[in-house]
mmCIF file of C-alpha atoms in Angstrom:
data_model
loop_
_atom_site.group_PDB
_atom_site.id
_atom_site.type_symbol
_atom_site.label_atom_id
_atom_site.label_comp_id
_atom_site.label_asym_id
_atom_site.label_seq_id
_atom_site.Cartn_x
_atom_site.Cartn_y
_atom_site.Cartn_z
ATOM 1 C CA MET A 1 11.791 -38.809 -10.580
ATOM 2 C CA ALA A 2 8.200 -38.424 -11.725
ATOM 3 C CA LEU A 3 6.715 -41.269 -13.722
ATOM 4 C CA ASP A 4 5.977 -39.384 -16.939
ATOM 5 C CA LEU A 5 3.695 -41.339 -19.256
ATOM 6 C CA ASP A 6 4.787 -39.382 -22.293
ATOM 7 C CA LEU A 7 2.557 -40.291 -25.227
ATOM 8 C CA ASP A 8 2.980 -36.972 -27.045
ATOM 9 C CA GLY A 9 2.604 -37.509 -30.771
ATOM 10 C CA ALA A 10 1.202 -41.024 -30.378
ATOM 11 C CA VAL A 11 -1.975 -42.005 -32.213
ATOM 12 C CA ALA A 12 -4.279 -44.265 -30.207
ATOM 13 C CA LEU A 13 -7.432 -46.161 -31.140
ATOM 14 C CA VAL A 14 -9.912 -47.097 -28.400
ATOM 15 C CA THR A 15 -12.797 -49.378 -29.322
ATOM 16 C CA GLY A 16 -15.953 -48.671 -27.370
ATOM 17 C CA GLY A 17 -14.373 -45.429 -26.193
ATOM 18 C CA VAL A 18 -17.580 -43.409 -26.035
ATOM 19 C CA ARG A 19 -18.727 -44.126 -22.486
ATOM 20 C CA GLY A 20 -18.008 -46.068 -19.316
ATOM 21 C CA VAL A 21 -14.539 -47.546 -18.919
ATOM 22 C CA GLY A 22 -13.799 -46.593 -22.523
ATOM 23 C CA SER A 23 -14.296 -42.901 -21.823
ATOM 24 C CA GLY A 24 -11.969 -43.151 -18.816
ATOM 25 C CA ILE A 25 -9.326 -44.760 -21.017
ATOM 26 C CA THR A 26 -9.759 -42.036 -23.614
ATOM 27 C CA ARG A 27 -9.301 -39.285 -21.032
ATOM 28 C CA ALA A 28 -6.201 -40.942 -19.574
ATOM 29 C CA LEU A 29 -4.563 -41.325 -22.983
ATOM 30 C CA ARG A 30 -5.359 -37.718 -23.845
ATOM 31 C CA ALA A 31 -3.887 -36.565 -20.519
ATOM 32 C CA ALA A 32 -0.696 -38.417 -21.438
ATOM 33 C CA GLY A 33 -0.547 -36.541 -24.737
ATOM 34 C CA ALA A 34 -1.930 -39.018 -27.271
ATOM 35 C CA ARG A 35 -4.324 -38.144 -30.060
ATOM 36 C CA VAL A 36 -7.217 -40.575 -29.641
ATOM 37 C CA VAL A 37 -9.655 -42.057 -32.131
ATOM 38 C CA ILE A 38 -12.651 -43.700 -30.510
ATOM 39 C CA CYS A 39 -15.090 -45.987 -32.264
ATOM 40 C CA ALA A 40 -18.511 -47.437 -31.580
ATOM 41 C CA ARG A 41 -21.699 -48.090 -33.485
ATOM 42 C CA THR A 42 -23.127 -44.748 -32.299
ATOM 43 C CA GLY A 43 -21.219 -41.587 -31.527
ATOM 44 C CA PRO A 44 -21.035 -39.342 -28.446
ATOM 45 C CA ASP A 45 -22.935 -36.088 -28.046
ATOM 46 C CA THR A 46 -19.679 -34.131 -27.809
ATOM 47 C CA LEU A 47 -15.990 -34.749 -28.370
ATOM 48 C CA ASP A 48 -13.100 -33.421 -26.305
ATOM 49 C CA ASP A 49 -10.210 -31.662 -27.972
ATOM 50 C CA GLY A 50 -7.819 -34.140 -29.563
ATOM 51 C CA VAL A 51 -10.445 -36.898 -29.773
ATOM 52 C CA GLU A 52 -12.008 -38.132 -33.018
ATOM 53 C CA PHE A 53 -14.930 -40.499 -33.564
ATOM 54 C CA ALA A 54 -15.389 -43.164 -36.231
ATOM 55 C CA THR A 55 -18.380 -45.437 -36.623
ATOM 56 C CA CYS A 56 -17.471 -49.128 -36.527
ATOM 57 C CA ASP A 57 -18.955 -52.493 -35.653
ATOM 58 C CA VAL A 58 -15.863 -54.290 -34.398
ATOM 59 C CA ARG A 59 -17.513 -57.653 -35.064
ATOM 60 C CA ASP A 60 -17.365 -56.918 -38.803
ATOM 61 C CA PRO A 61 -13.869 -57.555 -40.227
ATOM 62 C CA ASP A 62 -14.511 -55.303 -43.227
ATOM 63 C CA ASP A 63 -15.641 -52.486 -40.943
ATOM 64 C CA VAL A 64 -12.508 -52.956 -38.820
ATOM 65 C CA GLY A 65 -10.340 -52.811 -41.921
ATOM 66 C CA ARG A 66 -11.919 -49.526 -42.982
ATOM 67 C CA LEU A 67 -11.472 -48.152 -39.470
ATOM 68 C CA VAL A 68 -7.755 -48.924 -39.210
ATOM 69 C CA ASP A 69 -7.068 -47.810 -42.772
ATOM 70 C CA GLY A 70 -8.880 -44.555 -42.078
ATOM 71 C CA VAL A 71 -6.834 -43.840 -38.964
ATOM 72 C CA VAL A 72 -3.582 -44.439 -40.834
ATOM 73 C CA ALA A 73 -4.745 -42.359 -43.794
ATOM 74 C CA ARG A 74 -5.515 -39.381 -41.551
ATOM 75 C CA HIS A 75 -2.561 -39.623 -39.171
ATOM 76 C CA GLY A 76 0.080 -41.640 -40.991
ATOM 77 C CA ARG A 77 0.554 -44.099 -38.126
ATOM 78 C CA LEU A 78 -1.083 -46.116 -35.347
ATOM 79 C CA ASP A 79 0.842 -46.480 -32.089
ATOM 80 C CA VAL A 80 -1.646 -47.733 -29.510
ATOM 81 C CA VAL A 81 -4.758 -49.877 -29.767
ATOM 82 C CA VAL A 82 -7.063 -50.557 -26.830
ATOM 83 C CA ASN A 83 -9.592 -53.356 -27.288
ATOM 84 C CA ASN A 84 -12.206 -52.113 -24.852
ATOM 85 C CA ALA A 85 -15.512 -52.828 -26.626
ATOM 86 C CA GLY A 86 -17.301 -55.723 -24.985
ATOM 87 C CA GLY A 87 -19.920 -56.810 -22.509
ATOM 88 C CA ALA A 88 -22.920 -59.109 -22.273
ATOM 89 C CA PRO A 89 -26.423 -59.009 -20.798
ATOM 90 C CA PHE A 90 -27.383 -61.414 -18.033
ATOM 91 C CA ALA A 91 -28.591 -64.772 -19.329
ATOM 92 C CA ASP A 92 -28.812 -68.225 -17.787
ATOM 93 C CA ALA A 93 -26.497 -70.488 -19.788
ATOM 94 C CA ALA A 94 -29.121 -73.255 -19.769
ATOM 95 C CA ASP A 95 -31.662 -71.090 -21.580
ATOM 96 C CA ALA A 96 -29.571 -68.791 -23.791
ATOM 97 C CA SER A 97 -29.591 -69.590 -27.492
ATOM 98 C CA PRO A 98 -26.542 -70.684 -29.481
ATOM 99 C CA ASN A 99 -26.848 -67.426 -31.426
ATOM 100 C CA PHE A 100 -26.684 -65.436 -28.186
ATOM 101 C CA HIS A 101 -23.540 -67.233 -27.072
ATOM 102 C CA SER A 102 -21.991 -66.817 -30.523
ATOM 103 C CA LYS A 103 -22.558 -63.058 -30.463
ATOM 104 C CA VAL A 104 -21.075 -62.712 -26.970
ATOM 105 C CA VAL A 105 -17.930 -64.600 -27.953
ATOM 106 C CA ALA A 106 -17.707 -62.654 -31.224
ATOM 107 C CA LEU A 107 -17.754 -59.299 -29.423
ATOM 108 C CA ASN A 108 -15.496 -60.180 -26.506
ATOM 109 C CA LEU A 109 -12.922 -62.480 -28.129
ATOM 110 C CA LEU A 110 -13.044 -62.584 -31.913
ATOM 111 C CA ALA A 111 -13.477 -58.822 -32.389
ATOM 112 C CA PRO A 112 -10.374 -57.962 -30.307
ATOM 113 C CA LEU A 113 -8.414 -60.508 -32.341
ATOM 114 C CA THR A 114 -9.581 -58.924 -35.602
ATOM 115 C CA VAL A 115 -8.740 -55.397 -34.433
ATOM 116 C CA ALA A 116 -5.361 -56.504 -33.093
ATOM 117 C CA GLN A 117 -4.552 -58.333 -36.317
ATOM 118 C CA ARG A 118 -5.225 -55.269 -38.467
ATOM 119 C CA ALA A 119 -3.345 -53.004 -36.068
ATOM 120 C CA ASN A 120 -0.362 -55.337 -35.939
ATOM 121 C CA ALA A 121 -0.037 -55.200 -39.727
ATOM 122 C CA VAL A 122 0.434 -51.430 -39.430
ATOM 123 C CA MET A 123 2.641 -51.473 -36.351
ATOM 124 C CA GLN A 124 5.057 -54.043 -37.768
ATOM 125 C CA ARG A 125 5.896 -51.561 -40.550
ATOM 126 C CA GLN A 126 6.643 -48.739 -38.119
ATOM 127 C CA ASP A 127 10.149 -48.247 -36.751
ATOM 128 C CA SER A 128 8.671 -47.709 -33.290
ATOM 129 C CA GLY A 129 6.311 -50.669 -33.467
ATOM 130 C CA GLY A 130 3.289 -50.301 -31.211
ATOM 131 C CA ALA A 131 1.355 -51.412 -28.158
ATOM 132 C CA ILE A 132 -1.943 -53.267 -27.895
ATOM 133 C CA VAL A 133 -3.898 -53.399 -24.628
ATOM 134 C CA ASN A 134 -6.855 -55.753 -24.239
ATOM 135 C CA ILE A 135 -9.473 -54.985 -21.609
ATOM 136 C CA SER A 136 -10.302 -58.189 -19.780
ATOM 137 C CA SER A 137 -12.427 -58.831 -16.702
ATOM 138 C CA VAL A 138 -12.288 -60.634 -13.391
ATOM 139 C CA SER A 139 -15.106 -62.719 -14.906
ATOM 140 C CA GLY A 140 -12.453 -64.469 -16.962
ATOM 141 C CA ALA A 141 -10.556 -65.602 -13.880
ATOM 142 C CA ARG A 142 -13.412 -66.758 -11.642
ATOM 143 C CA PRO A 143 -16.880 -68.285 -12.087
ATOM 144 C CA SER A 144 -19.191 -65.972 -14.030
ATOM 145 C CA PRO A 145 -22.765 -67.184 -13.365
ATOM 146 C CA GLY A 146 -25.288 -65.396 -15.536
ATOM 147 C CA THR A 147 -22.600 -64.351 -17.993
ATOM 148 C CA ALA A 148 -20.890 -67.676 -18.628
ATOM 149 C CA ALA A 149 -20.056 -67.070 -22.285
ATOM 150 C CA TYR A 150 -18.691 -63.630 -21.422
ATOM 151 C CA GLY A 151 -16.420 -65.044 -18.718
ATOM 152 C CA ALA A 152 -15.193 -67.772 -21.046
ATOM 153 C CA ALA A 153 -14.494 -65.202 -23.773
ATOM 154 C CA LYS A 154 -12.497 -63.015 -21.387
ATOM 155 C CA ALA A 155 -10.472 -66.030 -20.260
ATOM 156 C CA GLY A 156 -9.763 -66.649 -23.918
ATOM 157 C CA LEU A 157 -8.790 -63.009 -24.402
ATOM 158 C CA GLU A 158 -6.148 -63.286 -21.695
ATOM 159 C CA ASN A 159 -4.709 -66.412 -23.306
ATOM 160 C CA LEU A 160 -4.808 -64.654 -26.674
ATOM 161 C CA THR A 161 -2.869 -61.762 -25.154
ATOM 162 C CA THR A 162 0.007 -64.024 -24.128
ATOM 163 C CA SER A 163 0.099 -65.770 -27.502
ATOM 164 C CA LEU A 164 0.102 -62.579 -29.569
ATOM 165 C CA ALA A 165 2.813 -61.092 -27.356
ATOM 166 C CA ILE A 166 5.094 -63.925 -28.443
ATOM 167 C CA GLU A 167 4.060 -64.034 -32.091
ATOM 168 C CA TRP A 168 4.344 -60.280 -32.686
ATOM 169 C CA ALA A 169 7.444 -59.508 -30.633
ATOM 170 C CA PRO A 170 9.647 -57.552 -30.605
ATOM 171 C CA LYS A 171 7.893 -54.819 -32.607
ATOM 172 C CA VAL A 172 4.507 -55.024 -30.892
ATOM 173 C CA ARG A 173 3.844 -55.392 -27.181
ATOM 174 C CA VAL A 174 0.530 -56.976 -26.180
ATOM 175 C CA ASN A 175 -0.863 -56.781 -22.649
ATOM 176 C CA ALA A 176 -4.215 -56.913 -20.883
ATOM 177 C CA VAL A 177 -5.903 -55.240 -17.937
ATOM 178 C CA ARG A 178 -8.145 -57.519 -15.874
ATOM 179 C CA VAL A 179 -10.804 -55.132 -14.607
ATOM 180 C CA GLY A 180 -12.978 -55.510 -11.525
ATOM 181 C CA MET A 181 -16.135 -53.582 -10.687
ATOM 182 C CA VAL A 182 -16.202 -50.016 -12.004
ATOM 183 C CA GLU A 183 -18.595 -47.196 -11.155
ATOM 184 C CA THR A 184 -19.746 -45.938 -14.534
ATOM 185 C CA GLU A 185 -22.871 -44.073 -15.627
ATOM 186 C CA ARG A 186 -24.536 -47.491 -15.952
ATOM 187 C CA ALA A 187 -23.654 -48.732 -12.473
ATOM 188 C CA ALA A 188 -27.292 -48.507 -11.385
ATOM 189 C CA MET A 189 -28.208 -51.155 -13.970
ATOM 190 C CA HIS A 190 -25.959 -53.645 -12.192
ATOM 191 C CA TYR A 191 -25.961 -52.573 -8.541
ATOM 192 C CA GLY A 192 -29.077 -50.455 -7.966
ATOM 193 C CA ASP A 193 -29.253 -46.970 -6.465
ATOM 194 C CA ALA A 194 -26.472 -45.067 -4.699
ATOM 195 C CA GLU A 195 -26.998 -47.134 -1.548
ATOM 196 C CA GLY A 196 -26.651 -50.341 -3.551
ATOM 197 C CA VAL A 197 -23.490 -49.095 -5.262
ATOM 198 C CA ALA A 198 -22.010 -48.187 -1.871
ATOM 199 C CA ALA A 199 -22.947 -51.574 -0.418
ATOM 200 C CA VAL A 200 -21.308 -53.395 -3.300
ATOM 201 C CA GLY A 201 -18.256 -51.167 -3.031
ATOM 202 C CA ALA A 202 -17.955 -52.053 0.644
ATOM 203 C CA THR A 203 -17.339 -55.686 -0.340
ATOM 204 C CA VAL A 204 -14.127 -54.652 -2.123
ATOM 205 C CA PRO A 205 -11.019 -54.526 0.105
ATOM 206 C CA VAL A 206 -10.239 -50.908 -0.845
ATOM 207 C CA GLY A 207 -13.823 -50.001 0.062
ATOM 208 C CA ARG A 208 -15.242 -48.763 -3.249
ATOM 209 C CA LEU A 209 -15.659 -49.433 -6.935
ATOM 210 C CA ALA A 210 -13.036 -48.276 -9.413
ATOM 211 C CA ARG A 211 -13.318 -45.014 -11.309
ATOM 212 C CA PRO A 212 -13.048 -45.276 -15.111
ATOM 213 C CA GLU A 213 -9.993 -43.007 -15.074
ATOM 214 C CA GLU A 214 -8.155 -45.444 -12.797
ATOM 215 C CA ILE A 215 -8.513 -48.152 -15.414
ATOM 216 C CA GLY A 216 -7.412 -45.580 -17.964
ATOM 217 C CA ASP A 217 -4.237 -44.922 -15.990
ATOM 218 C CA CYS A 218 -3.393 -48.639 -16.119
ATOM 219 C CA VAL A 219 -3.857 -48.614 -19.878
ATOM 220 C CA ALA A 220 -1.795 -45.458 -20.363
ATOM 221 C CA PHE A 221 1.055 -46.997 -18.396
ATOM 222 C CA LEU A 222 1.044 -50.215 -20.427
ATOM 223 C CA ALA A 223 0.912 -48.192 -23.651
ATOM 224 C CA SER A 224 3.823 -45.967 -22.667
ATOM 225 C CA ALA A 225 7.572 -46.420 -22.946
ATOM 226 C CA ARG A 226 7.635 -46.853 -19.161
ATOM 227 C CA ALA A 227 6.285 -50.353 -19.815
ATOM 228 C CA SER A 228 8.743 -51.071 -22.617
ATOM 229 C CA TYR A 229 9.782 -54.419 -21.085
ATOM 230 C CA ILE A 230 6.245 -55.520 -20.234
ATOM 231 C CA SER A 231 4.508 -57.759 -22.773
ATOM 232 C CA GLY A 232 2.282 -60.794 -22.465
ATOM 233 C CA SER A 233 1.179 -59.651 -19.006
ATOM 234 C CA VAL A 234 -2.216 -59.263 -17.360
ATOM 235 C CA LEU A 235 -2.421 -56.323 -14.960
ATOM 236 C CA THR A 236 -5.194 -56.884 -12.408
ATOM 237 C CA ALA A 237 -7.116 -53.809 -11.277
ATOM 238 C CA HIS A 238 -9.848 -55.001 -8.921
ATOM 239 C CA GLY A 239 -9.239 -53.184 -5.651
ATOM 240 C CA GLY A 240 -8.015 -56.303 -3.880
ATOM 241 C CA GLY A 241 -10.567 -58.720 -5.262
ATOM 242 C CA GLU A 242 -13.600 -60.271 -3.635
ATOM 243 C CA MET A 243 -14.005 -61.515 -0.087
ATOM 244 C CA PRO A 244 -14.195 -65.340 -0.112
ATOM 245 C CA ALA A 245 -17.792 -66.420 0.493
ATOM 246 C CA PHE A 246 -16.827 -68.846 3.265
ATOM 247 C CA LEU A 247 -15.695 -65.968 5.479
ATOM 248 C CA ALA A 248 -19.240 -64.601 5.665
ATOM 249 C CA ALA A 249 -20.629 -68.033 6.476
ATOM 250 C CA ALA A 250 -18.041 -69.076 9.062
ATOM 251 C CA ASN A 251 -18.974 -68.918 12.760
ATOM 252 C CA ALA A 252 -15.605 -69.852 14.247
ATOM 253 C CA ASP A 253 -13.658 -67.462 16.468
ATOM 254 C CA THR A 254 -11.214 -66.875 13.639
ATOM 255 C CA ALA A 255 -12.214 -66.019 10.088
ATOM 256 C CA SER A 256 -9.358 -68.050 8.648
ATOM 257 C CA PRO A 257 -7.296 -71.070 9.744
ATOM 258 C CA SER A 258 -4.268 -68.847 10.301
ATOM 259 C CA GLY A 259 -6.169 -66.527 12.603
ATOM 260 C CA THR A 260 -5.528 -63.594 10.317
ATOM 261 C CA GLY A 261 -9.151 -62.809 9.537
ATOM 262 C CA ARG A 262 -11.073 -59.950 11.100
ATOM 263 C CA ASP A 263 -11.946 -61.863 14.292
ATOM 264 C CA GLY A 264 -8.464 -63.333 14.440
ATOM 265 C CA GLN A 265 -6.894 -59.885 14.245
ATOM 266 C CA GLN A 266 -9.004 -58.719 17.197
ATOM 267 C CA ARG A 267 -8.164 -61.782 19.289
ATOM 268 C CA ASN A 268 -4.437 -61.389 18.582
ATOM 269 C CA LYS A 269 -4.637 -57.780 19.774
ATOM 270 C CA GLU A 270 -6.303 -58.891 23.009
ATOM 271 C CA GLN A 271 -3.604 -61.504 23.615
ATOM 272 C CA ALA A 272 -0.734 -59.121 22.894
#
Protein backbone atom coordinates (compact mmCIF):
# COMPACT_ATOMS: atom_id res chain seq x y z
CA MET A 1 0.00 0.00 0.00
CA ALA A 2 1.35 3.42 -0.91
CA LEU A 3 2.28 5.72 1.94
CA ASP A 4 -0.16 8.55 1.22
CA LEU A 5 0.67 11.69 3.17
CA ASP A 6 -2.83 13.06 2.81
CA LEU A 7 -2.90 16.64 4.07
CA ASP A 8 -5.81 17.74 1.88
CA GLY A 9 -7.72 20.53 3.59
CA ALA A 10 -5.01 21.10 6.21
CA VAL A 11 -3.75 24.62 6.88
CA ALA A 12 -0.02 24.82 7.55
CA LEU A 13 2.21 27.67 8.71
CA VAL A 14 5.93 27.57 7.89
CA THR A 15 8.17 30.18 9.47
CA GLY A 16 11.08 31.20 7.28
CA GLY A 17 9.39 29.41 4.39
CA VAL A 18 10.59 31.75 1.66
CA ARG A 19 13.89 30.13 0.71
CA GLY A 20 16.34 27.35 1.50
CA VAL A 21 15.08 24.47 3.62
CA GLY A 22 11.89 26.43 4.27
CA SER A 23 10.99 26.50 0.59
CA GLY A 24 11.57 22.74 0.36
CA ILE A 25 9.23 22.23 3.31
CA THR A 26 6.62 24.45 1.69
CA ARG A 27 6.75 22.50 -1.56
CA ALA A 28 6.48 19.16 0.24
CA LEU A 29 3.45 20.26 2.25
CA ARG A 30 1.78 21.62 -0.88
CA ALA A 31 2.47 18.34 -2.70
CA ALA A 32 0.71 16.54 0.15
CA GLY A 33 -2.32 18.77 -0.30
CA ALA A 34 -1.97 21.38 2.45
CA ARG A 35 -2.64 25.07 2.02
CA VAL A 36 0.53 26.78 3.25
CA VAL A 37 1.13 30.18 4.80
CA ILE A 38 4.78 31.18 4.87
CA CYS A 39 6.21 34.04 6.88
CA ALA A 40 9.44 36.00 6.99
CA ARG A 41 10.51 39.59 7.39
CA THR A 42 10.66 39.99 3.59
CA GLY A 43 8.55 38.24 1.02
CA PRO A 44 9.39 36.12 -2.04
CA ASP A 45 9.38 37.40 -5.61
CA THR A 46 6.61 34.96 -6.56
CA LEU A 47 4.22 32.62 -4.80
CA ASP A 48 3.14 29.17 -5.94
CA ASP A 49 -0.53 28.28 -6.12
CA GLY A 50 -1.93 27.49 -2.69
CA VAL A 51 0.82 29.41 -0.86
CA GLU A 52 0.28 32.70 0.98
CA PHE A 53 2.82 35.09 2.49
CA ALA A 54 2.60 37.10 5.70
CA THR A 55 5.24 39.44 7.06
CA CYS A 56 6.39 38.52 10.56
CA ASP A 57 9.38 38.83 12.85
CA VAL A 58 9.05 35.63 14.84
CA ARG A 59 11.17 37.11 17.64
CA ASP A 60 8.36 39.59 18.36
CA PRO A 61 5.55 37.97 20.40
CA ASP A 62 3.03 40.60 19.29
CA ASP A 63 3.93 40.01 15.65
CA VAL A 64 3.53 36.26 16.16
CA GLY A 65 0.13 36.79 17.73
CA ARG A 66 -1.03 38.84 14.75
CA LEU A 67 0.32 36.19 12.39
CA VAL A 68 -1.50 33.26 13.99
CA ASP A 69 -4.70 35.24 14.47
CA GLY A 70 -4.58 36.25 10.82
CA VAL A 71 -4.20 32.68 9.62
CA VAL A 72 -7.16 31.54 11.71
CA ALA A 73 -9.25 34.51 10.60
CA ARG A 74 -8.67 33.70 6.93
CA HIS A 75 -8.89 29.91 7.09
CA GLY A 76 -10.80 29.12 10.27
CA ARG A 77 -8.17 26.69 11.56
CA LEU A 78 -4.47 25.89 11.92
CA ASP A 79 -3.43 22.25 11.60
CA VAL A 80 0.33 22.25 11.11
CA VAL A 81 3.08 24.59 12.27
CA VAL A 82 6.70 24.24 11.19
CA ASN A 83 9.25 26.25 13.16
CA ASN A 84 11.88 26.57 10.47
CA ALA A 85 13.14 30.16 10.84
CA GLY A 86 16.60 30.20 12.35
CA GLY A 87 20.31 30.37 11.72
CA ALA A 88 23.37 32.28 12.87
CA PRO A 89 26.46 33.84 11.29
CA PHE A 90 29.90 32.54 12.18
CA ALA A 91 31.33 34.13 15.32
CA ASP A 92 34.00 33.07 17.78
CA ALA A 93 32.29 32.62 21.15
CA ALA A 94 35.19 34.38 22.90
CA ASP A 95 34.65 37.58 20.93
CA ALA A 96 30.90 37.68 20.24
CA SER A 97 28.91 40.17 22.28
CA PRO A 98 26.22 39.24 24.80
CA ASN A 99 23.71 40.96 22.51
CA PHE A 100 24.79 38.73 19.61
CA HIS A 101 24.33 35.59 21.67
CA SER A 102 20.98 36.83 22.96
CA LYS A 103 19.68 37.39 19.43
CA VAL A 104 20.83 33.95 18.27
CA VAL A 105 19.08 32.22 21.17
CA ALA A 106 15.98 34.39 20.67
CA LEU A 107 15.66 33.37 17.01
CA ASN A 108 16.50 29.69 17.36
CA LEU A 109 14.88 28.79 20.70
CA LEU A 110 12.59 31.45 22.12
CA ALA A 111 10.87 32.29 18.82
CA PRO A 112 9.87 28.64 18.15
CA LEU A 113 8.49 28.47 21.68
CA THR A 114 6.43 31.62 21.12
CA VAL A 115 5.07 30.39 17.79
CA ALA A 116 4.30 26.95 19.21
CA GLN A 117 2.56 28.46 22.22
CA ARG A 118 0.23 30.58 20.08
CA ALA A 119 -0.43 27.69 17.71
CA ASN A 120 -1.17 25.30 20.56
CA ALA A 121 -3.85 27.65 21.88
CA VAL A 122 -5.64 27.30 18.54
CA MET A 123 -5.04 23.58 18.07
CA GLN A 124 -6.31 22.65 21.53
CA ARG A 125 -9.72 24.06 20.55
CA GLN A 126 -9.90 22.00 17.36
CA ASP A 127 -11.44 18.54 17.38
CA SER A 128 -8.55 17.29 15.26
CA GLY A 129 -5.86 18.98 17.32
CA GLY A 130 -2.69 19.67 15.36
CA ALA A 131 0.96 18.95 14.72
CA ILE A 132 4.03 21.08 15.39
CA VAL A 133 7.40 20.28 13.80
CA ASN A 134 10.55 22.06 14.95
CA ILE A 135 13.52 22.22 12.61
CA SER A 136 16.65 21.41 14.59
CA SER A 137 20.23 20.84 13.47
CA VAL A 138 23.06 18.39 13.93
CA SER A 139 24.79 21.37 15.57
CA GLY A 140 22.60 20.74 18.59
CA ALA A 141 23.89 17.20 19.01
CA ARG A 142 27.63 17.71 18.46
CA PRO A 143 30.20 20.46 19.04
CA SER A 144 29.37 23.59 17.04
CA PRO A 145 32.57 25.69 16.91
CA GLY A 146 31.97 29.10 15.41
CA THR A 147 28.25 28.87 16.09
CA ALA A 148 28.26 27.88 19.75
CA ALA A 149 25.13 29.79 20.75
CA TYR A 150 23.29 28.38 17.75
CA GLY A 151 24.23 24.81 18.66
CA ALA A 152 23.19 25.36 22.26
CA ALA A 153 19.87 26.83 21.14
CA LYS A 154 19.16 23.86 18.87
CA ALA A 155 19.96 21.46 21.71
CA GLY A 156 17.46 23.40 23.77
CA LEU A 157 14.91 23.21 20.96
CA GLU A 158 15.11 19.42 20.95
CA ASN A 159 14.58 19.31 24.72
CA LEU A 160 11.70 21.76 24.33
CA THR A 161 10.16 19.46 21.73
CA THR A 162 10.03 16.54 24.16
CA SER A 163 8.60 18.68 26.96
CA LEU A 164 5.85 20.25 24.86
CA ALA A 165 4.90 16.84 23.47
CA ILE A 166 4.05 15.77 27.01
CA GLU A 167 2.42 19.00 28.14
CA TRP A 168 0.18 19.39 25.08
CA ALA A 169 -0.80 15.77 24.50
CA PRO A 170 -3.04 14.24 23.34
CA LYS A 171 -4.44 17.03 21.14
CA VAL A 172 -1.14 18.32 19.79
CA ARG A 173 1.81 16.26 18.60
CA VAL A 174 5.24 17.92 18.75
CA ASN A 175 8.27 16.54 16.93
CA ALA A 176 11.56 17.78 15.50
CA VAL A 177 13.75 17.10 12.49
CA ARG A 178 17.49 17.21 13.17
CA VAL A 179 18.89 18.41 9.86
CA GLY A 180 22.39 17.88 8.50
CA MET A 181 24.04 19.72 5.62
CA VAL A 182 21.64 20.85 2.89
CA GLU A 183 22.42 22.16 -0.59
CA THR A 184 20.42 25.37 -0.81
CA GLU A 185 20.84 28.49 -2.93
CA ARG A 186 23.21 29.75 -0.22
CA ALA A 187 25.43 26.68 -0.12
CA ALA A 188 28.30 28.61 -1.70
CA MET A 189 28.41 30.90 1.34
CA HIS A 190 29.25 27.92 3.54
CA TYR A 191 31.11 25.49 1.27
CA GLY A 192 32.47 27.48 -1.68
CA ASP A 193 31.98 26.77 -5.38
CA ALA A 194 30.51 23.63 -6.95
CA GLU A 195 33.78 21.76 -6.38
CA GLY A 196 33.72 22.71 -2.71
CA VAL A 197 30.09 21.63 -2.34
CA ALA A 198 30.92 18.28 -3.97
CA ALA A 199 33.95 17.81 -1.72
CA VAL A 200 31.90 18.48 1.39
CA GLY A 201 29.17 16.18 0.13
CA ALA A 202 31.72 13.41 -0.32
CA THR A 203 32.33 13.45 3.45
CA VAL A 204 28.72 12.37 4.04
CA PRO A 205 28.14 8.58 3.97
CA VAL A 206 25.43 8.85 1.30
CA GLY A 207 27.84 10.89 -0.81
CA ARG A 208 26.06 14.25 -1.11
CA LEU A 209 24.27 17.03 0.69
CA ALA A 210 20.53 16.86 1.27
CA ARG A 211 18.04 18.52 -1.04
CA PRO A 212 15.56 20.90 0.63
CA GLU A 213 12.65 18.76 -0.57
CA GLU A 214 14.05 15.74 1.29
CA ILE A 215 13.81 17.65 4.55
CA GLY A 216 10.35 18.71 3.47
CA ASP A 217 9.32 15.08 3.03
CA CYS A 218 10.38 14.36 6.63
CA VAL A 219 8.26 17.26 7.83
CA ALA A 220 5.24 16.25 5.75
CA PHE A 221 5.40 12.75 7.19
CA LEU A 222 5.56 13.97 10.79
CA ALA A 223 2.68 16.37 10.11
CA SER A 224 0.48 13.68 8.56
CA ALA A 225 -1.84 11.11 10.09
CA ARG A 226 0.73 8.47 9.13
CA ALA A 227 2.73 9.72 12.12
CA SER A 228 -0.28 9.79 14.44
CA TYR A 229 1.55 7.82 17.16
CA ILE A 230 4.80 9.77 16.87
CA SER A 231 5.27 12.65 19.31
CA GLY A 232 8.22 13.91 21.30
CA SER A 233 10.61 12.42 18.74
CA VAL A 234 13.61 13.80 16.88
CA LEU A 235 13.95 12.47 13.33
CA THR A 236 17.57 12.73 12.16
CA ALA A 237 18.11 13.52 8.49
CA HIS A 238 21.86 13.85 7.96
CA GLY A 239 22.75 11.27 5.33
CA GLY A 240 24.52 9.01 7.81
CA GLY A 241 26.31 11.69 9.77
CA GLU A 242 29.95 12.72 9.74
CA MET A 243 33.02 10.54 9.47
CA PRO A 244 34.84 10.50 12.84
CA ALA A 245 37.96 12.66 12.60
CA PHE A 246 40.21 9.94 14.04
CA LEU A 247 39.63 7.76 10.98
CA ALA A 248 41.35 10.29 8.73
CA ALA A 249 44.28 10.58 11.12
CA ALA A 250 44.77 6.87 11.83
CA ASN A 251 47.65 5.04 10.10
CA ALA A 252 46.91 1.52 11.32
CA ASP A 253 46.03 -1.29 8.92
CA THR A 254 42.43 -1.12 10.08
CA ALA A 255 40.41 2.07 10.32
CA SER A 256 38.61 0.86 13.43
CA PRO A 257 39.38 -1.55 16.29
CA SER A 258 36.84 -4.02 14.93
CA GLY A 259 38.46 -4.08 11.51
CA THR A 260 35.28 -2.84 9.89
CA GLY A 261 36.70 0.37 8.49
CA ARG A 262 37.62 0.86 4.85
CA ASP A 263 41.06 -0.77 5.17
CA GLY A 264 39.64 -3.49 7.38
CA GLN A 265 36.98 -4.33 4.80
CA GLN A 266 39.67 -4.74 2.12
CA ARG A 267 41.85 -6.94 4.33
CA ASN A 268 38.89 -9.16 5.25
CA LYS A 269 38.16 -9.64 1.55
CA GLU A 270 41.76 -10.68 0.92
CA GLN A 271 41.63 -13.20 3.77
CA ALA A 272 38.30 -14.68 2.69
